[in-house]
PDB file of C-alpha atoms (C1' of nucleotides) in Angstrom:
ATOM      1  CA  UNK A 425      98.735 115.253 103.362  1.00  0.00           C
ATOM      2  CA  UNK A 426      95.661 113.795 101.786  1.00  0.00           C
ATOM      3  CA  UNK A 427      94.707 112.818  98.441  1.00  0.00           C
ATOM      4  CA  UNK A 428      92.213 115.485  97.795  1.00  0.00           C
ATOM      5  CA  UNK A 429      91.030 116.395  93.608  1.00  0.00           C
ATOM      6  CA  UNK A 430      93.595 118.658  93.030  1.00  0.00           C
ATOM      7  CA  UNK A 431      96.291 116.801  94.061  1.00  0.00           C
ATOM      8  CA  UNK A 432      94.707 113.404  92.193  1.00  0.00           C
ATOM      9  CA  UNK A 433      94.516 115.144  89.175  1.00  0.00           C
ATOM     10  CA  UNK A 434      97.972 116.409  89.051  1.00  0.00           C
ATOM     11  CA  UNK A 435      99.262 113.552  90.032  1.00  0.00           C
ATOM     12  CA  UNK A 436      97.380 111.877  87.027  1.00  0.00           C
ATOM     13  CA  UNK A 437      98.734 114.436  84.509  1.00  0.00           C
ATOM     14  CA  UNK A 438     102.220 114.380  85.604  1.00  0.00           C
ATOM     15  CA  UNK A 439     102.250 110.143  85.586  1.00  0.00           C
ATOM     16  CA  UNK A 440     100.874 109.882  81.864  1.00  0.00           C
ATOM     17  CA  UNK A 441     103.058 112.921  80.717  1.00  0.00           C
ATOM     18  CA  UNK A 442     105.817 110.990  82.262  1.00  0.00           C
ATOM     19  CA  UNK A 443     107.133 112.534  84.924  1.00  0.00           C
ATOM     20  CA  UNK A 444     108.912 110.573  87.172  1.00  0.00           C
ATOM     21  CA  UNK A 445     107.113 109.275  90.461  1.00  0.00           C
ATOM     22  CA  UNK A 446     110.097 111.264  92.142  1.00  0.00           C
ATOM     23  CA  UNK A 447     109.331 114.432  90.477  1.00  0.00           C
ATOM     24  CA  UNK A 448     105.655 114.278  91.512  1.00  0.00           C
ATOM     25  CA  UNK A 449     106.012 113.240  94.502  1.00  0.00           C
ATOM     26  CA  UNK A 450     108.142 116.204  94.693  1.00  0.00           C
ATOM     27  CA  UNK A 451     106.036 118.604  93.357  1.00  0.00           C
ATOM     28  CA  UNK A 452     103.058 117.560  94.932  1.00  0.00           C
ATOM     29  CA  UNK A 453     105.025 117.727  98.451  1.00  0.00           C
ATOM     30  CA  UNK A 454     104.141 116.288 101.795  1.00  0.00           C
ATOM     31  CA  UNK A 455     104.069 112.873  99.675  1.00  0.00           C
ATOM     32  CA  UNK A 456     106.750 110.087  99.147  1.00  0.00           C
ATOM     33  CA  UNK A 457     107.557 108.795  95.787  1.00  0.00           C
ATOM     34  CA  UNK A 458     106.370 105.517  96.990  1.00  0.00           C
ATOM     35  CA  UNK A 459     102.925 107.181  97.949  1.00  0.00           C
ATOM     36  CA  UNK A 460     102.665 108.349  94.471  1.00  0.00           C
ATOM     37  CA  UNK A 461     103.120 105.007  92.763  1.00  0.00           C
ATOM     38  CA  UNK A 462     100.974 103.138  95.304  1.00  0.00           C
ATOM     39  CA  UNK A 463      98.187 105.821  94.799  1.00  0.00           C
ATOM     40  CA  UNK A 464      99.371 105.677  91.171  1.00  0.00           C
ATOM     41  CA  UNK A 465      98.265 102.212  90.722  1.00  0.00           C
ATOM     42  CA  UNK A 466      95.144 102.495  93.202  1.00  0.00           C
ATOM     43  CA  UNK A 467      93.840 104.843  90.925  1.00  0.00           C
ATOM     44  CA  UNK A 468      94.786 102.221  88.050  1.00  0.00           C
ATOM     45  CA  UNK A 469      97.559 104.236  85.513  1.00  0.00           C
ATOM     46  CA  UNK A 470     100.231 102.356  85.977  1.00  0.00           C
ATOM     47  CA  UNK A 471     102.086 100.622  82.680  1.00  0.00           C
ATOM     48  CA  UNK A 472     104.496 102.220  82.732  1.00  0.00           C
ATOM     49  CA  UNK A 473     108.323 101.525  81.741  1.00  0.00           C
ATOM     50  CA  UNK A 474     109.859 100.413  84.663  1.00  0.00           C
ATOM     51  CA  UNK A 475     112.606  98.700  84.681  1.00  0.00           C
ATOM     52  CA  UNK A 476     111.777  95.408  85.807  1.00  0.00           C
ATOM     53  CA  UNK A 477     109.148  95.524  82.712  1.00  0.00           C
ATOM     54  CA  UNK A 478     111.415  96.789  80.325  1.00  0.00           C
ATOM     55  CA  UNK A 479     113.526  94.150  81.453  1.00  0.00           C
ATOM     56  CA  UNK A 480     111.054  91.236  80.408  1.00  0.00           C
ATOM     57  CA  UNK A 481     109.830  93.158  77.728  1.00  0.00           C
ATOM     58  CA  UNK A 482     113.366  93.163  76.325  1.00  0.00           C
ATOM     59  CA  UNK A 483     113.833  89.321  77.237  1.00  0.00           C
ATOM     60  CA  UNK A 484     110.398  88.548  75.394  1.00  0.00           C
ATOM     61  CA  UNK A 485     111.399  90.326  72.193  1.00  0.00           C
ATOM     62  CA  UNK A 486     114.924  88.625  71.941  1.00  0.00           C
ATOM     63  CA  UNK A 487     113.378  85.541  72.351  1.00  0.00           C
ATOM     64  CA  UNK A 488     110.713  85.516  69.681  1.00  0.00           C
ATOM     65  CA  UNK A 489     112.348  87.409  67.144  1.00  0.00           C
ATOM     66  CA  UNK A 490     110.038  86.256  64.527  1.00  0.00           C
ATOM     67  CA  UNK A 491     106.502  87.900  64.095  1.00  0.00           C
ATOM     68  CA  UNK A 492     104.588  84.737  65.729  1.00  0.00           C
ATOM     69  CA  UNK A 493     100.919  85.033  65.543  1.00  0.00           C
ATOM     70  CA  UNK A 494      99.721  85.020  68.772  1.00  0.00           C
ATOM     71  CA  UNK A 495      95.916  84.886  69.420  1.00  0.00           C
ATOM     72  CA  UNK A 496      94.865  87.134  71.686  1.00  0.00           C
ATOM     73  CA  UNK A 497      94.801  85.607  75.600  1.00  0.00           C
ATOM     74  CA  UNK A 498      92.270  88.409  76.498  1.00  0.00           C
ATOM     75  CA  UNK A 499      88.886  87.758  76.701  1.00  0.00           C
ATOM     76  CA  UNK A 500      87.128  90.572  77.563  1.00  0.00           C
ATOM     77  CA  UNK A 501      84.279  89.402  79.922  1.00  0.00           C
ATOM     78  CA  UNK A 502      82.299  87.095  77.006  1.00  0.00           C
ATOM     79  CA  UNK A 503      79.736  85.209  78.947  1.00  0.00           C
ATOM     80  CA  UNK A 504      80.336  81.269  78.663  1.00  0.00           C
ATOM     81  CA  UNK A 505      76.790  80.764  77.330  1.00  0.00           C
ATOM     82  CA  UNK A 506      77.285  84.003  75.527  1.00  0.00           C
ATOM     83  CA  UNK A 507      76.984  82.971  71.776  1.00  0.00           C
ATOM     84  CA  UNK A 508      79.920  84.156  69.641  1.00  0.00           C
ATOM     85  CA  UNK A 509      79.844  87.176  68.926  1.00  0.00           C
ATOM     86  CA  UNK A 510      83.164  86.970  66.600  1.00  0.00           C
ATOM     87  CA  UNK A 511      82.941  84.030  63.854  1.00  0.00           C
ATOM     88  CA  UNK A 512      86.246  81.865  63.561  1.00  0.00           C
ATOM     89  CA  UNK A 513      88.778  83.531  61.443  1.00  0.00           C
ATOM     90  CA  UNK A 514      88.709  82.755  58.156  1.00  0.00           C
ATOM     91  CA  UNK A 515      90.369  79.815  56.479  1.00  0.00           C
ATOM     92  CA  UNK A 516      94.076  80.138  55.234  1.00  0.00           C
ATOM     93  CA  UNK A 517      92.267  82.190  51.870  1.00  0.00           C
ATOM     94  CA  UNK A 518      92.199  84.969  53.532  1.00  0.00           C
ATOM     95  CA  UNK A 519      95.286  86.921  53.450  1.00  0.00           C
ATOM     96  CA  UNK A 520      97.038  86.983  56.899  1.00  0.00           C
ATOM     97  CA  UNK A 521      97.925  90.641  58.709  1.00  0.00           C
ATOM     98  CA  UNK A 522     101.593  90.765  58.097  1.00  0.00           C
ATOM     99  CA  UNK A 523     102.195  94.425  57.541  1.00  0.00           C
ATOM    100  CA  UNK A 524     101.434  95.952  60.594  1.00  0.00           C
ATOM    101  CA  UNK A 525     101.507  99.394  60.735  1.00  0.00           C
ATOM    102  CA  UNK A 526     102.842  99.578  57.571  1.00  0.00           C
ATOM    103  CA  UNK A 527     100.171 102.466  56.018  1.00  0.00           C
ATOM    104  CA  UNK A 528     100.762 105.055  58.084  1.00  0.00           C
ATOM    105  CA  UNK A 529     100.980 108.381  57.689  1.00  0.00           C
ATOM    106  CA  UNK A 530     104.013 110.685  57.582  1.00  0.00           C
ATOM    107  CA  UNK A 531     102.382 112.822  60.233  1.00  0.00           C
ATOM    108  CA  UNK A 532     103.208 116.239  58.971  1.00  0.00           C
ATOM    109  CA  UNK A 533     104.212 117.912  62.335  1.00  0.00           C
ATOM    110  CA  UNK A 534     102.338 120.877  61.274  1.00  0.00           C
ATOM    111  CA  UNK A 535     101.242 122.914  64.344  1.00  0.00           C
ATOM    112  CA  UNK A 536     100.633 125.887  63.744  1.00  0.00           C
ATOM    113  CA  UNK A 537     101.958 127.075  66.807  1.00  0.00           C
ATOM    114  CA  UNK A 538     100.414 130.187  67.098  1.00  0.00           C
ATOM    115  CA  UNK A 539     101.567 130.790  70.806  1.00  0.00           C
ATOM    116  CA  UNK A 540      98.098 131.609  71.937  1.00  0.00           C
ATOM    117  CA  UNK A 541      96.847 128.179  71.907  1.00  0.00           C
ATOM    118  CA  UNK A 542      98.499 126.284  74.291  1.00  0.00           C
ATOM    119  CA  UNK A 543      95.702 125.535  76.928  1.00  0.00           C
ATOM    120  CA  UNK A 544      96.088 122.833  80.409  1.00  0.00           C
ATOM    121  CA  UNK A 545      95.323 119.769  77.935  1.00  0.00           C
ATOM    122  CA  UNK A 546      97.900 120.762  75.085  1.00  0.00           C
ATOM    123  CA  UNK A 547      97.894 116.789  74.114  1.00  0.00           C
ATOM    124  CA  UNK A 548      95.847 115.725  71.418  1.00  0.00           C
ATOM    125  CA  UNK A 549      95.064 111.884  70.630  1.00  0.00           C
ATOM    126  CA  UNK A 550      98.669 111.043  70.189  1.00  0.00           C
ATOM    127  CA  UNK A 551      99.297 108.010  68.500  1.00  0.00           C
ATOM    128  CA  UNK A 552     100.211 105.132  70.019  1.00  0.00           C
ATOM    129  CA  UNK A 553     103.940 105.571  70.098  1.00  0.00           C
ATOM    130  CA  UNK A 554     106.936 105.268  72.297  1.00  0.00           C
ATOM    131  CA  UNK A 555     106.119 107.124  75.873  1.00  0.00           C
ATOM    132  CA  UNK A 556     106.196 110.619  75.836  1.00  0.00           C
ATOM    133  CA  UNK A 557     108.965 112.259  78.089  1.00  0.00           C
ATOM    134  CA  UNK A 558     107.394 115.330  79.746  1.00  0.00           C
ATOM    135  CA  UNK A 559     108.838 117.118  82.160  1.00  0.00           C
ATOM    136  CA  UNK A 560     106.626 118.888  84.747  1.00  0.00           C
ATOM    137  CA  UNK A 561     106.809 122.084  86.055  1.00  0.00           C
ATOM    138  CA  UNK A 562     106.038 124.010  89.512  1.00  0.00           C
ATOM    139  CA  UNK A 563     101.708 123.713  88.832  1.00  0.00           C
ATOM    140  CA  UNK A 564     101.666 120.932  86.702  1.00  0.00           C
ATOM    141  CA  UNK A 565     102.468 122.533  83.215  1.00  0.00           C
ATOM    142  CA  UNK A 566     103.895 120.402  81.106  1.00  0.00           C
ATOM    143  CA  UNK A 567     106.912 121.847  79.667  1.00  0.00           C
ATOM    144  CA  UNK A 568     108.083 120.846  76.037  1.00  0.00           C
ATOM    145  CA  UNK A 569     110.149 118.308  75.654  1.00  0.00           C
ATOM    146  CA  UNK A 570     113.045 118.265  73.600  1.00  0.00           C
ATOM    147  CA  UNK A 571     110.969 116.298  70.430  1.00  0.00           C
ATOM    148  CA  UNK A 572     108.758 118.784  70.506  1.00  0.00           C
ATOM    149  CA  UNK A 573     110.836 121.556  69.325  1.00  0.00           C
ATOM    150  CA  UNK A 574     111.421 121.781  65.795  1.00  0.00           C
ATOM    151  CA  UNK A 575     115.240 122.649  65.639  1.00  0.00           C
ATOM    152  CA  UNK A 576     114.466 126.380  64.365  1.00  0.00           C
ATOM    153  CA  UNK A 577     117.592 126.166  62.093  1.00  0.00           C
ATOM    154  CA  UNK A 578     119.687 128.172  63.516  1.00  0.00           C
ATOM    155  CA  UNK A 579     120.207 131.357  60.802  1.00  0.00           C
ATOM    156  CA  UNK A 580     124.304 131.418  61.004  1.00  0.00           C
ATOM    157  CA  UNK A 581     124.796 134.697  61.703  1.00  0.00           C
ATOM    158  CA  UNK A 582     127.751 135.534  59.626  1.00  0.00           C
ATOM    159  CA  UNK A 583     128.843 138.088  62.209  1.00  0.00           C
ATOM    160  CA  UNK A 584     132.187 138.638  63.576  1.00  0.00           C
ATOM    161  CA  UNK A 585     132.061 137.593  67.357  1.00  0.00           C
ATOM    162  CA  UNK A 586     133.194 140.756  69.448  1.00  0.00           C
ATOM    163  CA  UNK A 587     134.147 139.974  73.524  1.00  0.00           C
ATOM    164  CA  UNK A 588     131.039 141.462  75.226  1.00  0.00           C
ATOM    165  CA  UNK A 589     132.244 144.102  77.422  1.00  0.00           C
ATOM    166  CA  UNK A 590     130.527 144.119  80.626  1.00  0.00           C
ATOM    167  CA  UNK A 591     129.029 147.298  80.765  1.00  0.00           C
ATOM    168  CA  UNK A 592     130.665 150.952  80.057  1.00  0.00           C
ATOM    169  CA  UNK A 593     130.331 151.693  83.795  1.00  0.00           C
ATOM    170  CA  UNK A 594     132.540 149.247  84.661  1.00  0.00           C
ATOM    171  CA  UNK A 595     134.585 148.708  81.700  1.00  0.00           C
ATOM    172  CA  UNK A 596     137.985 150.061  83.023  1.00  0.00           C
ATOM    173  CA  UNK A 597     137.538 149.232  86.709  1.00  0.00           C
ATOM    174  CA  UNK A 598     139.162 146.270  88.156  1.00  0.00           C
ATOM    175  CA  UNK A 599     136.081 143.913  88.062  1.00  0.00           C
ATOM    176  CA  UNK A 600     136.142 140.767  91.093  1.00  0.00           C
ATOM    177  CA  UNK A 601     137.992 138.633  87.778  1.00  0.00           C
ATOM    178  CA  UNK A 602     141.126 141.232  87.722  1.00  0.00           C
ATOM    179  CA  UNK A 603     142.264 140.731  91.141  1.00  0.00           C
ATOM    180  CA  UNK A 604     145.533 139.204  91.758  1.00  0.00           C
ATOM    181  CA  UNK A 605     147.650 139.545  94.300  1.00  0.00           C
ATOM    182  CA  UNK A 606     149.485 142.736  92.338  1.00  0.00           C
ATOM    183  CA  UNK A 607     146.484 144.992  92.694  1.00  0.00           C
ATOM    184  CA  UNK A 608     144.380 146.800  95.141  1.00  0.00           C
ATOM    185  CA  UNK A 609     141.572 144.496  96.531  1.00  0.00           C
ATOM    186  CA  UNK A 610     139.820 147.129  98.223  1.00  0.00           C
ATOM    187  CA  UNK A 611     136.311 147.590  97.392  1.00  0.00           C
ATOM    188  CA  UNK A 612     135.012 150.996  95.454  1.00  0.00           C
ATOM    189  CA  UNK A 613     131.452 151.231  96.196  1.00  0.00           C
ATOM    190  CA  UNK A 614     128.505 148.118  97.619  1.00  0.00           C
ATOM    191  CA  UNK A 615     128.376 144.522  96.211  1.00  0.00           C
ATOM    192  CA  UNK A 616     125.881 144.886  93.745  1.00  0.00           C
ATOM    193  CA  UNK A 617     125.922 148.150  92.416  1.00  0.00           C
ATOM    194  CA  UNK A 618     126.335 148.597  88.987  1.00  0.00           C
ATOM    195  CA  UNK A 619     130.074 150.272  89.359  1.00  0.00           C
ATOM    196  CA  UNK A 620     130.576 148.124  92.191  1.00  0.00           C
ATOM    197  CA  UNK A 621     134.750 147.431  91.504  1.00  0.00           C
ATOM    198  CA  UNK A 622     137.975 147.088  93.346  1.00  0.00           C
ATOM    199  CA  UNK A 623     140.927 149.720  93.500  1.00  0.00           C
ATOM    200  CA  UNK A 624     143.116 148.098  91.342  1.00  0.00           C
ATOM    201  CA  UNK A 625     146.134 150.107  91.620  1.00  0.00           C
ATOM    202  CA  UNK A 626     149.751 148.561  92.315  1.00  0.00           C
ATOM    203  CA  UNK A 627     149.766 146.471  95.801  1.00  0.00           C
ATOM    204  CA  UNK A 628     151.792 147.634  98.804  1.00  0.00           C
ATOM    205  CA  UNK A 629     154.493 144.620  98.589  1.00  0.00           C
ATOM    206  CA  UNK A 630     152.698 142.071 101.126  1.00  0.00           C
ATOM    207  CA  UNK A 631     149.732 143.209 101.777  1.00  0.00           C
ATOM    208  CA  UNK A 632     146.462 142.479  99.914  1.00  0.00           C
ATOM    209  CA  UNK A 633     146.158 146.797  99.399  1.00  0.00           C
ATOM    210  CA  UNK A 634     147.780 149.492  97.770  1.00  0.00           C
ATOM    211  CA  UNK A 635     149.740 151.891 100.122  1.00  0.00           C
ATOM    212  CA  UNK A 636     146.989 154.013 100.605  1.00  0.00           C
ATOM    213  CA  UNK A 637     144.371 151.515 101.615  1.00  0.00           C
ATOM    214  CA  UNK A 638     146.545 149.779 103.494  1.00  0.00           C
ATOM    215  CA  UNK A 639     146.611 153.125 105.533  1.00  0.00           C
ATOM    216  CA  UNK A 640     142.711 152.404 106.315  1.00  0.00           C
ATOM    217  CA  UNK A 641     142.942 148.848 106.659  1.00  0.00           C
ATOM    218  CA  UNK A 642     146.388 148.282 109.166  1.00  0.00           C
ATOM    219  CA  UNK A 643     145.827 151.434 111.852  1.00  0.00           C
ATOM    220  CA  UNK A 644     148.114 151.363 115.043  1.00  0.00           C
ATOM    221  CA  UNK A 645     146.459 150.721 117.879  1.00  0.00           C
ATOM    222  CA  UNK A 646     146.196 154.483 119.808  1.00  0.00           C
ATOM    223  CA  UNK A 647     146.137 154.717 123.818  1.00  0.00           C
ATOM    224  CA  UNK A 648     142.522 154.614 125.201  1.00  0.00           C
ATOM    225  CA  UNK A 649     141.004 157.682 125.382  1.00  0.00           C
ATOM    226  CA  UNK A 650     142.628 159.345 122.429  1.00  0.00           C
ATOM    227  CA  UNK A 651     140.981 157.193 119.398  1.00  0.00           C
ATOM    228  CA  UNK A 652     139.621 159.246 116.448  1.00  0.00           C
ATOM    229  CA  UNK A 653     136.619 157.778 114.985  1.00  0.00           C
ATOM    230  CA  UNK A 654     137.638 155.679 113.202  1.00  0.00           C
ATOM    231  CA  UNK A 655     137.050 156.166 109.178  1.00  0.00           C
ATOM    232  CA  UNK A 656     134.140 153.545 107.112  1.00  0.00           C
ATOM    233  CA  UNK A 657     134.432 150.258 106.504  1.00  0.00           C
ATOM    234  CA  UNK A 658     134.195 148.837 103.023  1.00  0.00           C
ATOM    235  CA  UNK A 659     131.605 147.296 103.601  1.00  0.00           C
ATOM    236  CA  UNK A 660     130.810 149.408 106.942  1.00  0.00           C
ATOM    237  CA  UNK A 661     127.857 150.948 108.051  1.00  0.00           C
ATOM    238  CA  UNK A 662     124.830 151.528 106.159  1.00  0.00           C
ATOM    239  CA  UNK A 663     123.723 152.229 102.680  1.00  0.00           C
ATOM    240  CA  UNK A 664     123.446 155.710 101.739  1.00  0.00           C
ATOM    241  CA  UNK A 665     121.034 156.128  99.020  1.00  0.00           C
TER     242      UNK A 665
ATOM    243  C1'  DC B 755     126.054 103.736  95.132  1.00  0.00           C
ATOM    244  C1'  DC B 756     122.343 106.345  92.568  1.00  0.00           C
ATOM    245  C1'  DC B 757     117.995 106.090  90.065  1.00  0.00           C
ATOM    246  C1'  DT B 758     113.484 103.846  88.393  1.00  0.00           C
ATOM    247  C1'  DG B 759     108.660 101.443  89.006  1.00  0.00           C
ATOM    248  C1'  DA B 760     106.243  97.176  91.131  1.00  0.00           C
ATOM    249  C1'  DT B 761     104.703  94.737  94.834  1.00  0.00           C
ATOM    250  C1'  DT B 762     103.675  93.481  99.480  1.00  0.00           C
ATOM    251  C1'  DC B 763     101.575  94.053 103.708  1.00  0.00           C
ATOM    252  C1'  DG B 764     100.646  96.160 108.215  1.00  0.00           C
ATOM    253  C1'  DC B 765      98.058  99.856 109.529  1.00  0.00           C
TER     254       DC B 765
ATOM    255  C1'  DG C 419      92.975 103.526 101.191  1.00  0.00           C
ATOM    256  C1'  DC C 420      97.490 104.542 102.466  1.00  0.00           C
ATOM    257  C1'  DG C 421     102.466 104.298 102.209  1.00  0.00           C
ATOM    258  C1'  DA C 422     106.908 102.342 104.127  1.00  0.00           C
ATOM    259  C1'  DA C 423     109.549  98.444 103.187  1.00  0.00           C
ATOM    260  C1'  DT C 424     111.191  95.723  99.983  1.00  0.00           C
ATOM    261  C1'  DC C 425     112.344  93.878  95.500  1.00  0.00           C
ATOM    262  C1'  DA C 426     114.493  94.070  91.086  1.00  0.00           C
ATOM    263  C1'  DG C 427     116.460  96.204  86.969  1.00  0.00           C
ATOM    264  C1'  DG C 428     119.204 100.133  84.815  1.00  0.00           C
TER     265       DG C 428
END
DNA sequence: CCCTGATTCGC
DNA sequence: GCGAATCAGG
């Protein structure tokens, strides 16, 4: 398999909706998971959480608990004889940046949701938060993830729960669940029929049938030459429709 | 053991 | 550019 568009851009949704290497690989096909990340970072998305990063991350955080103010190490390509394009920050009058995120806003949730809407690039500018977990289906749609859903409190039916019968065909037939090794086993009708059930009447002491069925199932072997035909199989010959 | 992503390195 | 092998954490 070959990297072609298609298969690029998939694999570039389903890394930043945060799929799992694994699953892409895997829905992609033809591909390992380690095929995915290498072409992953080729194609340069990778921070990601990973475990070895979430590991330092971790480490880093426990070991400067306190908000230190840490100059940016980046310096984004600014020529040497450049002149400076940012003057020095201000003296100690100016008041420092210690609430950091501090104004933001609620972030009313309110999508309208109108079920027509939902196109290929459902994702907005989403803030910079914690990685969104999307799971990826067969195509690349991104299914909803479980923050996503807004618990539709559920309306508490006050209704008196009734056992659901399994269908008025069947309701008095001995249904696959009803077989012991008291009734009739033999099979009434095809797998998969509707009234598809078992005889259900009282066994023939030690055998799996009731007396009658037990007269179809245990015949005594008869001399050559004199056999009947002999009668269908429950699950003999085929379908009559 | 399983899983994860990151990295290396021969092809 | 590709991806198996390997590493390292959860």
């Amino acid at each position: 398999m070959s990297w072609t568009d298609e298969r690029i851009a998939t694999l570039k949704k389903m890394w930043e909706g945060g799929a799992t290497a694994s699953q892409i690989a895997d829905e992609l096909g033809g591909v390992s998971r380690n095929a995915v990340i290498g072409k992953a970072h080729r194609l340069g998305l990778k921070a990601r959480p990973s475990p070895v990063k979430a590991a330092e991350k971790k480490a880093a955080v426990a070991k400067k608990p306190k908000p230190a103010p840490k100059p940016a190490p980046k310096k984004p390509q600014v020529r040497a004889d450049a002149p400076p394009t940012e003057p020095a920050p201000a003296p100690s009058t100016a008041p420092p940046p210690a609430a950091p995120a501090a104004d933001r806003k609620p972030e009313p949730q309110a999508e309208p949701a109108t079920a027509s809407s939902n196109q290929a690039q459902p994702l907005p500018n989403r803030a910079p938060d914690l990685p969104k977990i999307v799971s990826v289906g067969p195509g690349g749609f991104l299914r909803q993830g479980p923050g996503d859903q807004q618990p539709p409190i559920p309306p508490a039916p006050p209704r008196r729960l009734v056992p659901a019968k399994p269908s008025p065909e069947i309701a008095d037939k001995t249904s696959l669940l009803d077989l012991s090794e008291k009734v009739c086993r033999w099979p009434m009708g095809h797998p998969g029929e509707p009234d598809f059930h078992f005889c259900g009447t009282a066994v023939n002491p030690g055998f799996p049938y009731c007396v009658e069925h037990c007269g179809r199932a245990y015949q005594a072997q008869l001399p050559r030459g004199s056999r009947r035909p002999p009668p269908p199989l429950p699950f003999g010959g085929p379908r009559v429709r």
